Short mmCIF file of C-alpha atoms and ligand atoms in Angstrom, two decimals:
data_model
loop_
_atom_site.label_atom_id
_atom_site.label_comp_id
_atom_site.label_asym_id
_atom_site.label_seq_id
_atom_site.Cartn_x
_atom_site.Cartn_y
_atom_site.Cartn_z
CA UNK A 216 -122.31 34.69 -150.72
CA UNK A 217 -118.81 35.60 -150.60
CA UNK A 218 -116.54 35.04 -153.46
CA UNK A 219 -114.43 31.78 -152.27
CA UNK A 220 -110.95 33.00 -153.73
CA UNK A 221 -111.02 36.14 -151.65
CA UNK A 222 -111.61 33.90 -148.42
CA UNK A 223 -108.34 31.77 -148.96
CA UNK A 224 -105.29 32.64 -147.60
CA UNK A 225 -102.12 33.92 -149.42
CA UNK A 226 -99.96 30.89 -150.68
CA UNK A 227 -97.24 31.32 -148.26
CA UNK A 228 -97.69 33.11 -144.63
CA UNK A 229 -97.30 36.74 -145.02
CA UNK A 230 -93.72 38.13 -144.26
CA UNK A 231 -92.23 41.64 -143.68
CA UNK A 232 -88.91 40.82 -142.56
CA UNK A 233 -86.48 38.26 -143.78
CA UNK A 234 -84.74 35.74 -142.02
CA UNK A 235 -82.03 38.42 -140.52
CA UNK A 236 -84.53 41.24 -139.73
CA UNK A 237 -84.38 42.76 -143.26
CA UNK A 238 -87.62 44.55 -144.23
CA UNK A 239 -89.57 42.77 -147.19
CA UNK A 240 -91.78 44.61 -149.05
CA UNK A 241 -95.52 44.16 -149.56
CA UNK A 242 -97.45 46.21 -151.45
CA UNK A 243 -100.80 45.22 -149.91
CA UNK A 244 -99.48 46.03 -146.12
CA UNK A 245 -98.34 49.13 -144.68
CA UNK A 246 -94.82 48.92 -142.57
CA UNK A 247 -95.89 49.25 -139.15
CA UNK A 248 -94.53 52.74 -138.35
CA UNK A 249 -91.51 53.03 -135.65
CA UNK A 250 -93.38 54.14 -132.59
CA UNK A 251 -95.68 50.91 -132.97
CA UNK A 252 -92.18 49.15 -133.67
CA UNK A 253 -90.67 50.23 -130.58
CA UNK A 254 -94.01 49.62 -128.27
CA UNK A 255 -93.96 46.13 -129.37
CA UNK A 256 -89.88 45.21 -129.01
CA UNK A 257 -90.73 46.63 -125.39
CA UNK A 258 -93.85 44.51 -124.62
CA UNK A 259 -91.88 41.64 -126.16
CA UNK A 260 -88.59 42.27 -124.23
CA UNK A 261 -90.98 42.27 -121.25
CA UNK A 262 -92.95 39.54 -122.27
CA UNK A 263 -89.63 37.11 -122.61
CA UNK A 264 -88.74 37.96 -119.19
CA UNK A 265 -92.28 37.44 -117.64
CA UNK A 266 -92.03 33.85 -119.48
CA UNK A 267 -88.62 33.05 -118.17
CA UNK A 268 -89.34 34.46 -114.70
CA UNK A 269 -92.49 32.23 -114.45
CA UNK A 270 -90.28 29.27 -115.63
CA UNK A 271 -88.11 30.11 -112.62
CA UNK A 272 -90.96 30.22 -110.04
CA UNK A 273 -92.06 26.96 -111.18
CA UNK A 274 -89.06 25.56 -110.37
CA UNK A 275 -88.83 27.17 -106.95
CA UNK A 276 -92.27 25.72 -106.16
CA UNK A 277 -93.97 29.16 -106.24
CA UNK A 278 -96.22 28.57 -109.32
CA UNK A 279 -97.67 24.64 -109.75
CA UNK A 280 -97.63 25.36 -113.56
CA UNK A 281 -96.66 27.87 -116.29
CA UNK A 282 -97.28 26.96 -119.89
CA UNK A 283 -94.44 29.53 -121.72
CA UNK A 284 -95.11 31.30 -124.70
CA UNK A 285 -90.85 31.75 -125.41
CA UNK A 286 -90.45 32.07 -128.60
CA UNK A 287 -94.36 33.16 -129.62
CA UNK A 288 -93.93 36.53 -127.85
CA UNK A 289 -94.59 38.06 -131.65
CA UNK A 290 -98.05 36.69 -131.36
CA UNK A 291 -98.68 37.49 -127.92
CA UNK A 292 -97.92 41.08 -128.22
CA UNK A 293 -99.42 41.94 -131.56
CA UNK A 294 -102.56 40.29 -130.34
CA UNK A 295 -102.89 43.11 -127.94
CA UNK A 296 -101.49 45.74 -129.51
CA UNK A 297 -103.68 45.71 -132.54
CA UNK A 298 -106.86 45.86 -129.89
CA UNK A 299 -108.43 49.56 -128.50
CA UNK A 300 -109.79 50.07 -125.28
CA UNK A 301 -113.32 48.71 -126.10
CA UNK A 302 -112.35 46.09 -127.58
CA UNK A 303 -111.98 42.29 -125.72
CA UNK A 304 -109.55 39.73 -125.80
CA UNK A 305 -110.17 36.09 -125.16
CA UNK A 306 -107.12 34.05 -124.07
CA UNK A 307 -106.43 30.64 -123.46
CA UNK A 308 -103.48 29.18 -120.60
CA UNK A 309 -100.43 30.09 -123.10
CA UNK A 310 -101.70 33.64 -123.50
CA UNK A 311 -100.04 35.21 -120.27
CA UNK A 312 -98.17 37.60 -122.27
CA UNK A 313 -100.95 39.08 -124.42
CA UNK A 314 -102.61 39.53 -121.08
CA UNK A 315 -100.32 41.54 -119.23
CA UNK A 316 -99.40 43.67 -122.99
CA UNK A 317 -103.31 44.56 -122.62
CA UNK A 318 -102.40 45.97 -118.79
CA UNK A 319 -103.28 43.50 -116.36
CA UNK A 320 -100.67 42.97 -113.74
CA UNK A 321 -98.80 39.58 -113.97
CA UNK A 322 -99.05 38.89 -110.19
CA UNK A 323 -102.64 39.10 -110.46
CA UNK A 324 -102.54 36.81 -113.71
CA UNK A 325 -100.42 34.32 -112.10
CA UNK A 326 -102.16 33.60 -108.81
CA UNK A 327 -104.58 31.29 -110.85
CA UNK A 328 -101.20 29.13 -111.39
CA UNK A 329 -100.42 29.47 -107.81
CA UNK A 330 -103.56 28.05 -106.80
CA UNK A 331 -104.60 30.54 -104.19
CA UNK A 332 -107.07 32.69 -105.95
CA UNK A 333 -110.24 32.20 -108.43
CA UNK A 334 -109.05 33.54 -112.07
CA UNK A 335 -106.93 36.19 -110.78
CA UNK A 336 -107.83 39.25 -112.40
CA UNK A 337 -111.09 41.28 -112.73
CA UNK A 338 -111.79 40.30 -116.56
CA UNK A 339 -114.00 43.68 -116.87
CA UNK A 340 -110.88 45.95 -115.58
CA UNK A 341 -109.06 45.71 -118.98
CA UNK A 342 -111.46 43.54 -120.80
CA UNK A 343 -109.81 40.28 -121.01
CA UNK A 344 -111.62 37.26 -120.57
CA UNK A 345 -110.42 34.69 -118.12
CA UNK A 346 -107.48 32.44 -119.37
CA UNK A 347 -109.59 29.64 -120.83
CA UNK A 348 -108.09 25.93 -120.31
CA UNK A 349 -110.77 23.74 -121.81
CA UNK A 350 -109.58 23.89 -125.50
CA UNK A 351 -111.77 26.05 -127.87
CA UNK A 352 -114.64 27.05 -125.38
CA UNK A 353 -113.63 30.38 -125.06
CA UNK A 354 -114.41 31.14 -128.85
CA UNK A 355 -117.80 30.37 -128.52
CA UNK A 356 -118.06 32.67 -125.87
CA UNK A 357 -115.88 35.46 -127.67
CA UNK A 358 -118.49 35.40 -130.34
CA UNK A 359 -121.31 35.65 -127.89
CA UNK A 360 -119.47 38.84 -126.36
CA UNK A 361 -118.81 40.08 -130.23
CA UNK A 362 -122.70 39.57 -130.96
CA UNK A 363 -123.86 41.41 -127.86
CA UNK A 364 -121.92 44.23 -128.70
CA UNK A 365 -123.11 44.63 -131.91
CA UNK A 366 -126.56 44.49 -131.30
CA UNK A 367 -126.09 47.38 -128.18
CA UNK A 368 -124.44 49.27 -131.26
CA UNK A 369 -120.74 49.30 -129.58
CA UNK A 370 -117.71 49.69 -131.58
CA UNK A 371 -115.95 46.53 -130.07
CA UNK A 372 -113.91 43.87 -131.88
CA UNK A 373 -113.10 40.65 -130.15
CA UNK A 374 -109.75 39.10 -130.48
CA UNK A 375 -110.28 35.32 -129.90
CA UNK A 376 -106.94 33.15 -129.27
CA UNK A 377 -106.63 29.61 -129.56
CA UNK A 378 -104.00 27.08 -130.45
CA UNK A 379 -103.69 24.45 -133.64
CA UNK A 380 -104.61 21.66 -131.40
CA UNK A 381 -108.04 23.42 -130.84
CA UNK A 382 -108.86 23.79 -134.21
CA UNK A 383 -109.84 20.08 -133.94
CA UNK A 384 -112.38 20.67 -131.24
CA UNK A 385 -116.33 21.02 -132.25
CA UNK A 386 -116.17 24.51 -130.52
CA UNK A 387 -113.80 25.70 -132.98
CA UNK A 388 -116.04 24.95 -136.12
CA UNK A 389 -119.16 26.07 -134.22
CA UNK A 390 -117.61 29.37 -133.10
CA UNK A 391 -116.63 30.00 -137.05
CA UNK A 392 -120.12 29.18 -138.31
CA UNK A 393 -122.05 31.33 -135.96
CA UNK A 394 -119.79 34.30 -136.23
CA UNK A 395 -119.89 34.09 -139.87
CA UNK A 396 -123.68 33.84 -139.88
CA UNK A 397 -124.09 36.59 -137.14
CA UNK A 398 -121.29 38.90 -139.19
CA UNK A 399 -119.94 39.04 -135.46
CA UNK A 400 -116.98 41.39 -135.41
CA UNK A 401 -114.24 38.61 -134.02
CA UNK A 402 -111.11 37.88 -135.18
CA UNK A 403 -109.87 34.19 -134.79
CA UNK A 404 -106.25 34.04 -134.02
CA UNK A 405 -104.49 30.69 -134.49
CA UNK A 406 -101.00 30.52 -132.98
CA UNK A 407 -99.90 27.48 -134.84
CA UNK A 408 -96.86 26.25 -132.76
CA UNK A 409 -96.65 22.88 -134.58
CA UNK A 410 -97.83 20.85 -131.28
CA UNK A 411 -100.75 19.99 -129.06
CA UNK A 412 -98.61 18.82 -126.20
CA UNK A 413 -96.88 15.72 -127.94
CA UNK A 414 -99.34 15.68 -131.43
CA UNK A 415 -97.66 17.20 -134.19
CA UNK A 416 -99.54 19.28 -136.43
CA UNK A 417 -99.32 16.59 -139.20
CA UNK A 418 -100.95 14.40 -136.86
CA UNK A 419 -103.71 16.81 -136.24
CA UNK A 420 -105.23 17.96 -139.79
CA UNK A 421 -105.08 17.43 -143.35
CA UNK A 422 -105.97 20.70 -144.24
CA UNK A 423 -103.52 23.11 -146.76
CA UNK A 424 -103.14 25.14 -143.85
CA UNK A 425 -105.30 25.96 -140.61
CA UNK A 426 -106.18 29.17 -142.12
CA UNK A 427 -108.14 26.95 -144.70
CA UNK A 428 -110.29 26.00 -142.31
CA UNK A 429 -112.42 29.50 -142.51
CA UNK A 430 -113.32 28.90 -146.22
CA UNK A 431 -116.00 26.39 -145.29
CA UNK A 432 -117.80 28.87 -143.06
CA UNK A 433 -117.75 31.93 -145.30
CA UNK A 434 -114.79 33.49 -143.04
CA UNK A 435 -111.66 35.18 -144.58
CA UNK A 436 -108.44 33.34 -143.76
CA UNK A 437 -104.91 34.64 -143.90
CA UNK A 438 -101.59 33.12 -142.69
CA UNK A 439 -98.81 34.97 -141.53
CA UNK A 440 -95.20 34.40 -140.02
CA UNK A 441 -95.70 34.50 -136.34
CA UNK A 442 -91.72 34.94 -135.52
CA UNK A 443 -92.12 38.29 -137.95
CA UNK A 444 -93.66 40.90 -135.41
CA UNK A 445 -94.23 43.63 -138.00
CA UNK A 446 -95.82 41.21 -139.98
CA UNK A 447 -98.12 40.08 -137.32
CA UNK A 448 -98.74 43.55 -136.33
CA UNK A 449 -99.96 44.53 -139.98
CA UNK A 450 -102.05 41.33 -140.67
CA UNK A 451 -103.88 41.44 -137.22
CA UNK A 452 -104.42 45.27 -137.72
CA UNK A 453 -106.03 44.82 -141.08
CA UNK A 454 -108.26 42.03 -139.84
CA UNK A 455 -109.32 44.21 -136.66
CA UNK A 456 -110.25 46.89 -139.26
CA UNK A 457 -112.16 44.30 -141.60
CA UNK A 458 -114.22 43.22 -138.57
CA UNK A 459 -114.70 46.53 -137.29
CA UNK A 460 -116.12 47.97 -140.42
CA UNK A 461 -118.66 45.23 -140.63
CA UNK A 462 -116.70 42.67 -142.65
CA UNK A 463 -117.42 40.10 -140.35
CA UNK A 464 -115.34 37.56 -138.76
CA UNK A 465 -111.71 37.13 -139.59
CA UNK A 466 -109.26 33.89 -139.35
CA UNK A 467 -105.61 34.49 -139.01
CA UNK A 468 -103.09 31.91 -138.67
CA UNK A 469 -99.63 32.36 -137.33
CA UNK A 470 -97.07 29.96 -138.29
CA UNK A 471 -94.77 29.67 -135.39
CA UNK A 472 -93.13 27.32 -133.15
CA UNK A 473 -93.18 26.19 -129.11
CA UNK A 474 -89.54 26.13 -128.07
CA UNK A 475 -90.30 24.87 -124.37
CA UNK A 476 -91.86 21.76 -123.37
CA UNK A 477 -95.76 22.14 -123.29
CA UNK A 478 -95.74 22.90 -119.60
CA UNK A 479 -93.27 21.91 -116.85
CA UNK A 480 -95.08 18.81 -116.14
CA UNK A 481 -94.23 17.91 -120.01
CA UNK A 482 -90.49 16.24 -121.45
CA UNK A 483 -90.74 17.12 -125.04
CA UNK A 484 -87.40 15.11 -125.49
CA UNK A 485 -89.69 11.97 -125.76
CA UNK A 486 -91.44 13.38 -128.81
CA UNK A 487 -89.04 15.50 -130.57
CA UNK A 488 -85.43 15.98 -130.92
CA UNK A 489 -82.84 19.22 -130.69
CA UNK A 490 -82.17 18.85 -134.79
CA UNK A 491 -85.95 20.07 -134.95
CA UNK A 492 -85.79 22.86 -132.18
CA UNK A 493 -82.28 24.45 -132.79
CA UNK A 494 -83.12 25.91 -136.01
CA UNK A 495 -85.85 28.01 -134.58
CA UNK A 496 -83.45 29.59 -132.26
CA UNK A 497 -82.33 31.66 -135.22
CA UNK A 498 -86.07 32.79 -136.10
CA UNK A 499 -86.37 33.95 -132.37
CA UNK A 500 -88.90 37.16 -133.18
CA UNK A 501 -87.00 39.34 -130.55
CA UNK A 502 -83.90 38.72 -132.28
CA UNK A 503 -85.54 39.55 -135.69
CA UNK A 504 -87.05 42.66 -134.27
CA UNK A 505 -83.76 43.99 -132.57
CA UNK A 506 -81.90 43.46 -135.72
CA UNK A 507 -84.82 45.73 -137.61
CA UNK A 508 -84.74 48.43 -135.01
CA UNK A 509 -80.59 48.24 -135.12
CA UNK A 510 -80.78 48.72 -138.52
CA UNK A 511 -83.20 51.42 -138.50
CA UNK A 512 -81.49 53.07 -135.81
CA UNK A 513 -84.63 53.66 -133.29
CA UNK A 514 -83.15 51.28 -130.75
CA UNK A 515 -80.06 52.88 -129.14
CA UNK A 516 -78.13 51.63 -126.59
CA UNK A 517 -79.41 53.79 -123.73
CA UNK A 518 -83.13 52.94 -125.15
CA UNK A 519 -82.19 48.95 -125.05
CA UNK A 520 -81.08 49.72 -121.14
CA UNK A 521 -83.87 51.49 -120.43
CA UNK A 522 -86.32 48.52 -121.41
CA UNK A 523 -84.27 45.93 -120.19
CA UNK A 524 -84.54 47.88 -116.61
CA UNK A 525 -88.05 47.56 -117.20
CA UNK A 526 -88.51 44.33 -117.89
CA UNK A 527 -85.95 43.64 -114.75
CA UNK A 528 -88.44 45.67 -112.67
CA UNK A 529 -91.77 43.85 -113.87
CA UNK A 530 -89.64 40.10 -113.23
CA UNK A 531 -88.67 41.44 -109.49
CA UNK A 532 -92.34 42.68 -108.85
CA UNK A 533 -93.31 39.28 -109.86
CA UNK A 534 -90.59 37.41 -107.69
CA UNK A 535 -91.93 39.51 -104.46
CA UNK A 536 -95.73 39.31 -105.47
CA UNK A 537 -95.78 35.55 -106.34
CA UNK A 538 -93.48 34.54 -103.35
CA UNK A 539 -95.65 36.45 -100.48
CA UNK A 540 -97.75 33.77 -98.77
CA UNK A 541 -101.28 34.20 -98.70
CA UNK A 542 -103.74 32.48 -96.07
CA UNK A 543 -106.98 32.08 -97.92
CA UNK A 544 -109.79 31.57 -95.62
CA UNK A 545 -111.58 27.97 -96.65
CA UNK A 546 -114.86 29.85 -96.94
CA UNK A 547 -113.77 31.88 -99.79
CA UNK A 548 -114.09 28.51 -101.78
CA UNK A 549 -117.80 29.85 -102.41
CA UNK A 550 -117.15 33.60 -103.08
CA UNK A 551 -117.45 34.41 -106.63
CA UNK A 552 -119.11 31.24 -108.12
CA UNK A 553 -122.50 32.48 -108.90
CA UNK A 554 -124.13 36.03 -108.31
CA UNK A 555 -126.61 34.18 -106.42
CA UNK A 556 -125.38 31.27 -104.68
CA UNK A 557 -127.60 27.85 -105.44
CA UNK A 558 -129.56 26.33 -102.58
CA UNK A 559 -126.93 23.11 -102.64
CA UNK A 560 -123.75 25.79 -102.27
CA UNK A 561 -125.43 27.77 -99.42
CA UNK A 562 -125.93 24.46 -97.85
CA UNK A 563 -122.32 23.12 -98.34
CA UNK A 564 -120.68 26.58 -96.83
CA UNK A 565 -123.20 26.21 -94.27
CA UNK A 566 -121.73 22.60 -93.40
CA UNK A 567 -118.00 24.08 -93.62
CA UNK A 568 -119.05 26.73 -91.54
CA UNK A 569 -120.26 24.63 -88.82
CA UNK A 570 -117.24 22.16 -89.25
CA UNK A 571 -114.65 25.15 -89.00
CA UNK A 572 -116.55 26.79 -85.82
CA UNK A 573 -116.33 23.03 -84.08
CA UNK A 574 -112.51 23.07 -84.85
CA UNK A 575 -111.81 26.44 -83.26
CA UNK A 576 -113.94 25.35 -80.39
C1 TPP B 1525 -111.52 20.13 -123.95
C2 TPP B 1525 -109.80 19.91 -123.50
N1 TPP B 1525 -109.69 19.06 -124.37
C3 TPP B 1525 -108.04 18.04 -123.91
C4 TPP B 1525 -107.33 18.95 -123.24
C5 TPP B 1525 -106.18 18.71 -122.79
N2 TPP B 1525 -104.94 19.58 -123.07
C6 TPP B 1525 -104.55 20.78 -122.89
S1 TPP B 1525 -103.43 21.50 -123.84
C7 TPP B 1525 -103.62 20.37 -124.97
C8 TPP B 1525 -103.05 20.59 -126.22
C9 TPP B 1525 -103.71 21.83 -127.09
O1 TPP B 1525 -102.56 22.26 -127.92
P1 TPP B 1525 -103.10 23.45 -129.11
O2 TPP B 1525 -104.22 24.09 -129.40
O3 TPP B 1525 -102.03 23.39 -129.77
O4 TPP B 1525 -102.46 24.83 -127.61
P2 TPP B 1525 -101.29 25.02 -127.11
O5 TPP B 1525 -100.54 23.95 -126.25
O6 TPP B 1525 -99.52 24.32 -128.23
O7 TPP B 1525 -100.63 26.18 -127.21
C10 TPP B 1525 -104.58 19.18 -124.48
C11 TPP B 1525 -105.27 18.36 -125.70
C12 TPP B 1525 -108.17 20.56 -122.58
N3 TPP B 1525 -107.67 21.28 -121.92
N4 TPP B 1525 -109.20 20.68 -122.98
MG1 MG B 1526 -99.85 23.94 -130.39
#
């Protein structure tokens, strides 16, 4: 049995940066080096541009829907940057920026939201599971993959993402329980952005923090300022290390904020005011990290321009790729559902083929 005091998170979310981007000393946590911080900054700038470009593509009718992680990019990029090649990422619908930070082409990711091709990308190519929309279901899959890897003797850690609302789902609790019993190498990473669509956190839970939810299952909990990129990197790095070295599953809660509406289908002015949203503008993870890098003199003007140029190139490729019209054949509806199609699906495919051939007569 683990000592329960060791399982509890720190009293306050861990910080390595103050509000103005000045480093805060934490004797227990190594500060990420400059190379790591610059890689994170680059991914943050690209991620912000991808979020904003996807929003514009929705308004142009090119994407049906986009759940933006604008303001949550520190969590997004850190969740991917702390993983190695053999590790797996299990993202949700809001985690497009984490997925692209792992190397998946944004156009492939977004074809799902355009509605013209299955899951959009090959999960095995970058070890990124499909983005899950049914809340918390991916957490059980993540535990299964981590457990299987361990049985095979593979060096694999699984990063399983979810939101604050998802922690009220039964699947969240089942996943934590079995991960702990099986000592599966999983990091459960909750992005607490204060809302589950229109439901604020106070209506979601009475727990002292979401990281406290680990203790009942024997899982280490930690909480971190989710808009503080160095802290999210350091805390997740430590959690991944603990999971990799046999320490069992880890639970990390990042305190962040959903800056925009849930999706374009939501009107957030119906349940929150700008008085609440505005203070978060000054806690923008991008602004805080940029202030740190300028202070450390590692972000020169030339480097900044080069990174911005890279982000613009990604956005241009998105516009081009997503705006390309495709004309999928109706029979593709049945492709890739099962390795071996069921008799019912074979029958339905045959009916469709027959109808199509009569239409073309
Ligand atoms: C099992 C299930 N129930 C309900 C929904 C509808 N739904 C979609 S997103 C959402 C809110 C989720 O909030 P949270 O977990 O905090 O994630 P966030 O959207 O804030 O990233 C709900 C209730 C769903 N997708 N799946
Ligand atoms: Mg939420």
